[in-house]
PDB file of C-alpha atoms in Angstrom:
ATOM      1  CA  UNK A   1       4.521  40.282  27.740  1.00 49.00           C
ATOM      2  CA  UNK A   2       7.984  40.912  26.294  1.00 69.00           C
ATOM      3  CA  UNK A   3      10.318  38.336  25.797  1.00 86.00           C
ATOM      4  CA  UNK A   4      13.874  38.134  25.792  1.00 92.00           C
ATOM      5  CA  UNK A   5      15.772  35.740  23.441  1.00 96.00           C
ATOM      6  CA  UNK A   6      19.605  35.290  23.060  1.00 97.00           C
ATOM      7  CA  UNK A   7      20.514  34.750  19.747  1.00 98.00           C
ATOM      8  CA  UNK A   8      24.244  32.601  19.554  1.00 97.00           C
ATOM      9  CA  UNK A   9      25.364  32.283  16.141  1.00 96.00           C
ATOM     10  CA  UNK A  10      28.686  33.005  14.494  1.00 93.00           C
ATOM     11  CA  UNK A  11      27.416  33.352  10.877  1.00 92.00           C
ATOM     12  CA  UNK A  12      26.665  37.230  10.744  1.00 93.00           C
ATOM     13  CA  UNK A  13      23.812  37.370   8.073  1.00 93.00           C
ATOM     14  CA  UNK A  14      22.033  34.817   9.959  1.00 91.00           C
ATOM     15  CA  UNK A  15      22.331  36.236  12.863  1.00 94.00           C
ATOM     16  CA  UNK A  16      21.171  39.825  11.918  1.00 94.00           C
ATOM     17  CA  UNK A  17      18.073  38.139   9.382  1.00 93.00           C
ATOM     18  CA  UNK A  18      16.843  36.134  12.478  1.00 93.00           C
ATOM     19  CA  UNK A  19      17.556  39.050  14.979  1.00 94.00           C
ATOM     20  CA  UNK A  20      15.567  41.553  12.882  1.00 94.00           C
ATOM     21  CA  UNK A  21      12.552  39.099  12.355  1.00 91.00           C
ATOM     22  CA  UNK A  22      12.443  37.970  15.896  1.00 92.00           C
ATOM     23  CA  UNK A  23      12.270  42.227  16.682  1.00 92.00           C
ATOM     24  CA  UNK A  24       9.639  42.646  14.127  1.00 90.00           C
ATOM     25  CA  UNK A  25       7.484  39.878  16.246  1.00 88.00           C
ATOM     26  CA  UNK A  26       7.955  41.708  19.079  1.00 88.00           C
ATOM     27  CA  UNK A  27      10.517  39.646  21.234  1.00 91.00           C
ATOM     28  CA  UNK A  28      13.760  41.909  22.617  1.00 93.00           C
ATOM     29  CA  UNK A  29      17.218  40.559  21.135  1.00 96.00           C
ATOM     30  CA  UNK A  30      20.297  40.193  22.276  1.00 96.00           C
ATOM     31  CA  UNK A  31      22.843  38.560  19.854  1.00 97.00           C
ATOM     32  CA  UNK A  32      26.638  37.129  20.585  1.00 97.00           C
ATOM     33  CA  UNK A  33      29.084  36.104  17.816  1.00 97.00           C
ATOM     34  CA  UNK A  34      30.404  32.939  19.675  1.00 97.00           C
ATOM     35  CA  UNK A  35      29.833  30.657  22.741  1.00 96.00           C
ATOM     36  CA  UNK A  36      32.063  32.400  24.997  1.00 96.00           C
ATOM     37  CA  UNK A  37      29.831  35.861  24.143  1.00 97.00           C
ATOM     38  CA  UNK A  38      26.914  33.728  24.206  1.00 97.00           C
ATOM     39  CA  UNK A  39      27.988  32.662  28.004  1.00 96.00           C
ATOM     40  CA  UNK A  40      28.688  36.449  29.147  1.00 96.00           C
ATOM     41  CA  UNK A  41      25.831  37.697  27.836  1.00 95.00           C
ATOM     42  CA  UNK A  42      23.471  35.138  29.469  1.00 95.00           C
ATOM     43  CA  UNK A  43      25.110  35.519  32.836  1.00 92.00           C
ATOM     44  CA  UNK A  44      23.957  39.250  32.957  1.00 92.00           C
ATOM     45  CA  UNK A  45      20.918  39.334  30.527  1.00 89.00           C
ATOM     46  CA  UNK A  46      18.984  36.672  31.993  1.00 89.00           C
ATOM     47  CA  UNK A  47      17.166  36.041  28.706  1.00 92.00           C
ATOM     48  CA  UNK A  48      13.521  33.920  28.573  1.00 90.00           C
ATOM     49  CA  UNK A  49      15.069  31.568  25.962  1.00 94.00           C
ATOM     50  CA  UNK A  50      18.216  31.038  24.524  1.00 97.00           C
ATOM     51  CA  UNK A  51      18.934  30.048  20.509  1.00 97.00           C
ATOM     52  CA  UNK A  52      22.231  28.803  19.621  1.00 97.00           C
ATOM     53  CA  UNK A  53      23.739  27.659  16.782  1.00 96.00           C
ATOM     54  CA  UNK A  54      25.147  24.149  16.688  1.00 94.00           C
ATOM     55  CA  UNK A  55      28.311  24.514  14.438  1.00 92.00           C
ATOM     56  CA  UNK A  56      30.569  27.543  15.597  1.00 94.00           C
ATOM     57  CA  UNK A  57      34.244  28.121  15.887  1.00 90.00           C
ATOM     58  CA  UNK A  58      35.309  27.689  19.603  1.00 92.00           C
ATOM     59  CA  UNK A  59      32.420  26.389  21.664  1.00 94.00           C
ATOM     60  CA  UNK A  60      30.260  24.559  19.697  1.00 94.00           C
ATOM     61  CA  UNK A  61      26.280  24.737  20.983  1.00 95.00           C
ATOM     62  CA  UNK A  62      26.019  21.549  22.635  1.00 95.00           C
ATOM     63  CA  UNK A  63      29.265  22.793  24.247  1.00 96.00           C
ATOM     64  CA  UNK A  64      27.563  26.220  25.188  1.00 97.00           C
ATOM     65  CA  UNK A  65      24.334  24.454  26.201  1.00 96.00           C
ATOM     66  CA  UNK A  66      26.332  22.554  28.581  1.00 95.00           C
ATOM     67  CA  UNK A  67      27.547  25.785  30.550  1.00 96.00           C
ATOM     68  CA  UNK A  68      24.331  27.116  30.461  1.00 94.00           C
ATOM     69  CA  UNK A  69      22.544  24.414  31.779  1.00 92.00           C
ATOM     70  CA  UNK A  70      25.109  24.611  34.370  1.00 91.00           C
ATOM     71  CA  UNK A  71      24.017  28.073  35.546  1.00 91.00           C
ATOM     72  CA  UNK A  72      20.447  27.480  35.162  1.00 88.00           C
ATOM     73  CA  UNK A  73      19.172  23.866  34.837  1.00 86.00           C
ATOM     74  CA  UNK A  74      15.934  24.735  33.524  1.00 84.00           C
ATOM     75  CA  UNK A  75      16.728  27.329  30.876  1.00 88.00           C
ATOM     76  CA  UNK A  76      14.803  27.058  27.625  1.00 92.00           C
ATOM     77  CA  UNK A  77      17.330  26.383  24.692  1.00 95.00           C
ATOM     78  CA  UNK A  78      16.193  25.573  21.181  1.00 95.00           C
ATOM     79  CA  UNK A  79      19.505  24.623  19.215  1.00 95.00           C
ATOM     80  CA  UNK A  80      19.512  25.333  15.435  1.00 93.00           C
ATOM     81  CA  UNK A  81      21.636  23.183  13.142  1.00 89.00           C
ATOM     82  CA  UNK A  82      22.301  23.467   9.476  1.00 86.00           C
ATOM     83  CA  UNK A  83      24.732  19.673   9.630  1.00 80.00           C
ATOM     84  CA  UNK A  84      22.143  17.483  11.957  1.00 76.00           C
ATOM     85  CA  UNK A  85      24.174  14.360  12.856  1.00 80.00           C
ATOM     86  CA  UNK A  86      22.268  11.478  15.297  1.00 84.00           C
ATOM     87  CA  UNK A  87      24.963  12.199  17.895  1.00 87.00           C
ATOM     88  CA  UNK A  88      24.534  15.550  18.162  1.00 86.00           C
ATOM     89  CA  UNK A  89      20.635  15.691  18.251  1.00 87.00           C
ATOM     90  CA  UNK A  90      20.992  12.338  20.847  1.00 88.00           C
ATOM     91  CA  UNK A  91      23.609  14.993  22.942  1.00 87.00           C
ATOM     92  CA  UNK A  92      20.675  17.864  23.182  1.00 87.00           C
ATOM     93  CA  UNK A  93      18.044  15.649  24.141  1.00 84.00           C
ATOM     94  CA  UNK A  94      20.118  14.783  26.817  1.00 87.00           C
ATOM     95  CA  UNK A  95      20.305  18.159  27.762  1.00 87.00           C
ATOM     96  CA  UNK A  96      17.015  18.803  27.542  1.00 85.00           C
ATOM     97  CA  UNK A  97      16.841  21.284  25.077  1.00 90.00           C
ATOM     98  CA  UNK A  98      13.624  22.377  24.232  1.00 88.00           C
ATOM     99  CA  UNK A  99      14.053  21.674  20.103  1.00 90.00           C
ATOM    100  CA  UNK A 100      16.575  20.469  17.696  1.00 91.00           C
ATOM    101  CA  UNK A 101      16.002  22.531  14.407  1.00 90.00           C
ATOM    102  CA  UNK A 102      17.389  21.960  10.916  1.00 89.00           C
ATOM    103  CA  UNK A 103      18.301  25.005   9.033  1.00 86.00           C
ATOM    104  CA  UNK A 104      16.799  26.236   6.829  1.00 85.00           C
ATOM    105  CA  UNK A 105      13.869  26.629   8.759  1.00 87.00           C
ATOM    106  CA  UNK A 106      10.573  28.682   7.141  1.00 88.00           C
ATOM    107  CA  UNK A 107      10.903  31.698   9.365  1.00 88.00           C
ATOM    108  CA  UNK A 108       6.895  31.084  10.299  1.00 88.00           C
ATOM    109  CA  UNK A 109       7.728  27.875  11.195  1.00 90.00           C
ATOM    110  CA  UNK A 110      10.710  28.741  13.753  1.00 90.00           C
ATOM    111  CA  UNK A 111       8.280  31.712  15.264  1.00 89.00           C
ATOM    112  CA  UNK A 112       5.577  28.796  16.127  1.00 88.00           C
ATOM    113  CA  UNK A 113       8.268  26.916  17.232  1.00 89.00           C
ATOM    114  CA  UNK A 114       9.574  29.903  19.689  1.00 90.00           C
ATOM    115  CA  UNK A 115       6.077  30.623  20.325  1.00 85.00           C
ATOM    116  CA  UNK A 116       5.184  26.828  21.610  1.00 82.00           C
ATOM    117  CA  UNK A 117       8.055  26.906  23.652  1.00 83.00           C
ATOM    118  CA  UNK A 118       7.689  29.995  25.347  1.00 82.00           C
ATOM    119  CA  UNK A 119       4.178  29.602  26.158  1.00 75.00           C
ATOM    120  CA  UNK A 120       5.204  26.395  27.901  1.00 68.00           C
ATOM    121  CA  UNK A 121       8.235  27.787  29.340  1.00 61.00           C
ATOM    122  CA  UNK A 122       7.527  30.932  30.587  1.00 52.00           C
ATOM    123  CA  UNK A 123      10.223  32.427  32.640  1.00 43.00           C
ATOM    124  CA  UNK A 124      11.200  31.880  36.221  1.00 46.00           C
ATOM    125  CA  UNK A 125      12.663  35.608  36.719  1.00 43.00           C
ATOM    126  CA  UNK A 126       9.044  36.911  35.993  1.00 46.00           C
ATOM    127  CA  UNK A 127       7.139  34.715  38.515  1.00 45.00           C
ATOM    128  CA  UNK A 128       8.999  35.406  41.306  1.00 43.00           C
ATOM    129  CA  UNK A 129       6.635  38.112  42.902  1.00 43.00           C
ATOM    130  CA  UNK A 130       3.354  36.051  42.159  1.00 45.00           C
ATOM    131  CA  UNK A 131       1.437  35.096  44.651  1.00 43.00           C
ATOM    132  CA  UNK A 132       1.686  30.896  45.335  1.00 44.00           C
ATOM    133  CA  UNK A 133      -1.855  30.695  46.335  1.00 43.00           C
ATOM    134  CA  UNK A 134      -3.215  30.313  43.206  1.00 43.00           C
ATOM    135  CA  UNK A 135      -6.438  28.329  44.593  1.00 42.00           C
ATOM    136  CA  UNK A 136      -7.613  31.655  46.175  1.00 39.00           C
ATOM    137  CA  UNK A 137      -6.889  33.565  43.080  1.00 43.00           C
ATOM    138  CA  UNK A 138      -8.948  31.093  40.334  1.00 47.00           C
ATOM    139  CA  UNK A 139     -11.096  29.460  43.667  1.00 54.00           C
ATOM    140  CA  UNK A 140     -10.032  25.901  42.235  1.00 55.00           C
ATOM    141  CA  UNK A 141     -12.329  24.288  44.429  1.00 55.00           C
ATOM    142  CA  UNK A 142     -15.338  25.760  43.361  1.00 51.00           C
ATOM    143  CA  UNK A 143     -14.589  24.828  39.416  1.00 62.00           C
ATOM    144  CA  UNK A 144     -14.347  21.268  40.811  1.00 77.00           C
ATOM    145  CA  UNK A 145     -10.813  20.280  40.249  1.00 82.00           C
ATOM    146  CA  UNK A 146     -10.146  17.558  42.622  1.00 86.00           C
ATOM    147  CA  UNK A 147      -7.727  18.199  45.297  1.00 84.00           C
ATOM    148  CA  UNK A 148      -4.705  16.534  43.322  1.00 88.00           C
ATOM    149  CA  UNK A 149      -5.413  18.254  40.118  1.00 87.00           C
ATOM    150  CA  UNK A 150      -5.275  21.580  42.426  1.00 85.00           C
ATOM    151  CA  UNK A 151      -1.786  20.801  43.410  1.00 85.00           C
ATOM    152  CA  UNK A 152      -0.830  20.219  40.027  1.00 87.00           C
ATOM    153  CA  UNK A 153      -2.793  23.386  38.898  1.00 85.00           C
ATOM    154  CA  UNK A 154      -0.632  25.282  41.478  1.00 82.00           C
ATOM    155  CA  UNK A 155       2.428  24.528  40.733  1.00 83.00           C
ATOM    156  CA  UNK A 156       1.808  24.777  36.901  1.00 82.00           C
ATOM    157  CA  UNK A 157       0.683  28.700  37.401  1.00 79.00           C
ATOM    158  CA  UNK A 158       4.369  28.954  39.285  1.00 76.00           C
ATOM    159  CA  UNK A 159       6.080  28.063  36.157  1.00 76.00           C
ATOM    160  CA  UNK A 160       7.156  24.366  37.197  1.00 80.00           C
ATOM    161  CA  UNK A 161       7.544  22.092  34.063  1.00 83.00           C
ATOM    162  CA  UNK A 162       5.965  18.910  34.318  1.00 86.00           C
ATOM    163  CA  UNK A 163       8.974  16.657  35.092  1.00 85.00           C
ATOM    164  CA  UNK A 164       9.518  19.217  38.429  1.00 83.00           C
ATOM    165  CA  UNK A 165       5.744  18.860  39.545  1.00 86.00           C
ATOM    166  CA  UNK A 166       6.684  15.396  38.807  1.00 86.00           C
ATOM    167  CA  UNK A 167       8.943  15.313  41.102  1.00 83.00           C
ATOM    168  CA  UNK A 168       7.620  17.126  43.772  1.00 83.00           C
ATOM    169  CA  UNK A 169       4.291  15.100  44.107  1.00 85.00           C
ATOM    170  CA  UNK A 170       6.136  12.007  43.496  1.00 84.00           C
ATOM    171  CA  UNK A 171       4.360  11.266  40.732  1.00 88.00           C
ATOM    172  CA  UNK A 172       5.127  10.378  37.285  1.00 88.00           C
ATOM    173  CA  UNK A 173       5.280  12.658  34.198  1.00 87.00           C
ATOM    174  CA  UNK A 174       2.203  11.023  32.757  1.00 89.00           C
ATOM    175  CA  UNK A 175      -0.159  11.369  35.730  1.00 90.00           C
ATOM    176  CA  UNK A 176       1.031  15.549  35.983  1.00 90.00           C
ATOM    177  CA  UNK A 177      -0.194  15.749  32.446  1.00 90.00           C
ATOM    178  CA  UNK A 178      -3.127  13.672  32.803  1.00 91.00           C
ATOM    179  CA  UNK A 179      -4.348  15.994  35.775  1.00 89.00           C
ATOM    180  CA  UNK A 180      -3.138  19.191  33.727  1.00 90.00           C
ATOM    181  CA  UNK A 181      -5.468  18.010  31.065  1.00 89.00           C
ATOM    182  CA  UNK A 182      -8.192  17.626  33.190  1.00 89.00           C
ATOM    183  CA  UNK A 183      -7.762  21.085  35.041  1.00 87.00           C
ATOM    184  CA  UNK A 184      -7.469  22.954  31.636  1.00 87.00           C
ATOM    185  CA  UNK A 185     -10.880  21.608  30.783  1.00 87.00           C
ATOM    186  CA  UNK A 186     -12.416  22.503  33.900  1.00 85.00           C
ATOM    187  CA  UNK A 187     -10.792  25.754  33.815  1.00 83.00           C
ATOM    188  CA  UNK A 188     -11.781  26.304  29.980  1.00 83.00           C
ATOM    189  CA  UNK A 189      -7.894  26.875  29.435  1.00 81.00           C
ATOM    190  CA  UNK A 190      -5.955  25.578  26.398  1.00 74.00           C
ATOM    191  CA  UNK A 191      -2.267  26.923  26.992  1.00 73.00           C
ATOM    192  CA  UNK A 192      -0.154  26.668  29.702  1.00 73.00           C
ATOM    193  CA  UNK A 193       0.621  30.649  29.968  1.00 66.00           C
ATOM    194  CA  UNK A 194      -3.206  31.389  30.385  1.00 67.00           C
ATOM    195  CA  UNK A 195      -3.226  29.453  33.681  1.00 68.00           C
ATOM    196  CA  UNK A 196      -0.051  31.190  34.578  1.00 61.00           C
ATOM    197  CA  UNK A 197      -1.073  34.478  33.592  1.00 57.00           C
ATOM    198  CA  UNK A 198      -4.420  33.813  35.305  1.00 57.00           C
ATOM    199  CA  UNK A 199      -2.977  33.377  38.622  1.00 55.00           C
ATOM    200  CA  UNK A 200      -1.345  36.650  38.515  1.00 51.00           C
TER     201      UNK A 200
END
């Protein structure tokens, strides 16, 4: 699957190094020079993940992470940061942001990075033709998953994180990935994206 990553940074050799590497793995690019870009191009792109740089004339990235989180709660940011201060990586992890880098960054390392978050992320835009009944499409029962760690199966292969399952079960974080865990095994799955992909 292609992915599509939206690439916010104001420093213009950075921006075209990264862009170029993340094409050469594959992933379709779409940069902006500031956080106002960054916001337009978002709004009609749609991108699987979005990385933003923290320090940037106008809207900073926390600032632009804000607004995006806004428009889409659950988007996948990762928010790269060459002047890491404890108030600004306390401000992403309360929005959530999938990671808090400090540039530089090996360029293998930020792939895995993009990678990991991706497979556990995968987007909502391309799951919303699959089929819910995922328990007819891997016949849960007969791998015997219990009938909770179906429902948590289910909803994983529809792209909800772990706090939403969570949330919908009323449950708490830990007991979604205890079940998860449990499923995988059963299932003989490892990543996230394979029981997603599966229930295609």
């Amino acid at each position: 699957m292609d992915h599509s990553i939206l690439l916010i940074d104001d420093e213009e050799i950075l921006r075209k190094t990264l862009s170029d590497d993340l094409e050469e793995e594959g992933f379709h690019v779409t940069t902006a020079v500031n956080g106002e870009e960054g916001l337009e191009q978002f709004k009609t792109q749609h991108p699987d993940l979005v990385i933003v740089d923290l320090i940037m004339e106008g809207m900073n990235g926390i600032q632009v992470s804000q607004e995006i989180k806004k428009l889409q709660p659950n988007a996948p940011i990762m928010i790269l940061t060459g002047h890491g201060t404890l108030e600004s990586a306390i401000d992403a992890l309360k929005l959530k942001v999938q990671d808090y880098i400090l540039k530089p960054v090996k360029r293998d390392e930020l792939l895995s990075k993009i990678n990991n978050c991706l497979d556990n992320l995968l987007p909502r835009r391309t799951l919303k033709n699959r089929k819910p009944a995922y328990s007819q499409n891997l016949q849960l029962e007969k791998v015997g998953l219990t009938k909770r760690q179906r429902e948590v199966a289910s909803l994983a292969s529809q792209g909800y994180n772990d706090e939403e399952i969570a949330q919908v079960l009323k449950i708490s974080v830990f007991t979604v990935k205890f079940h998860l865990k449990k499923a995988f095994k059963k299932l003989n799955i490892h990543k996230r994206v394979e029981l997603i992909l599966s229930s295609n």
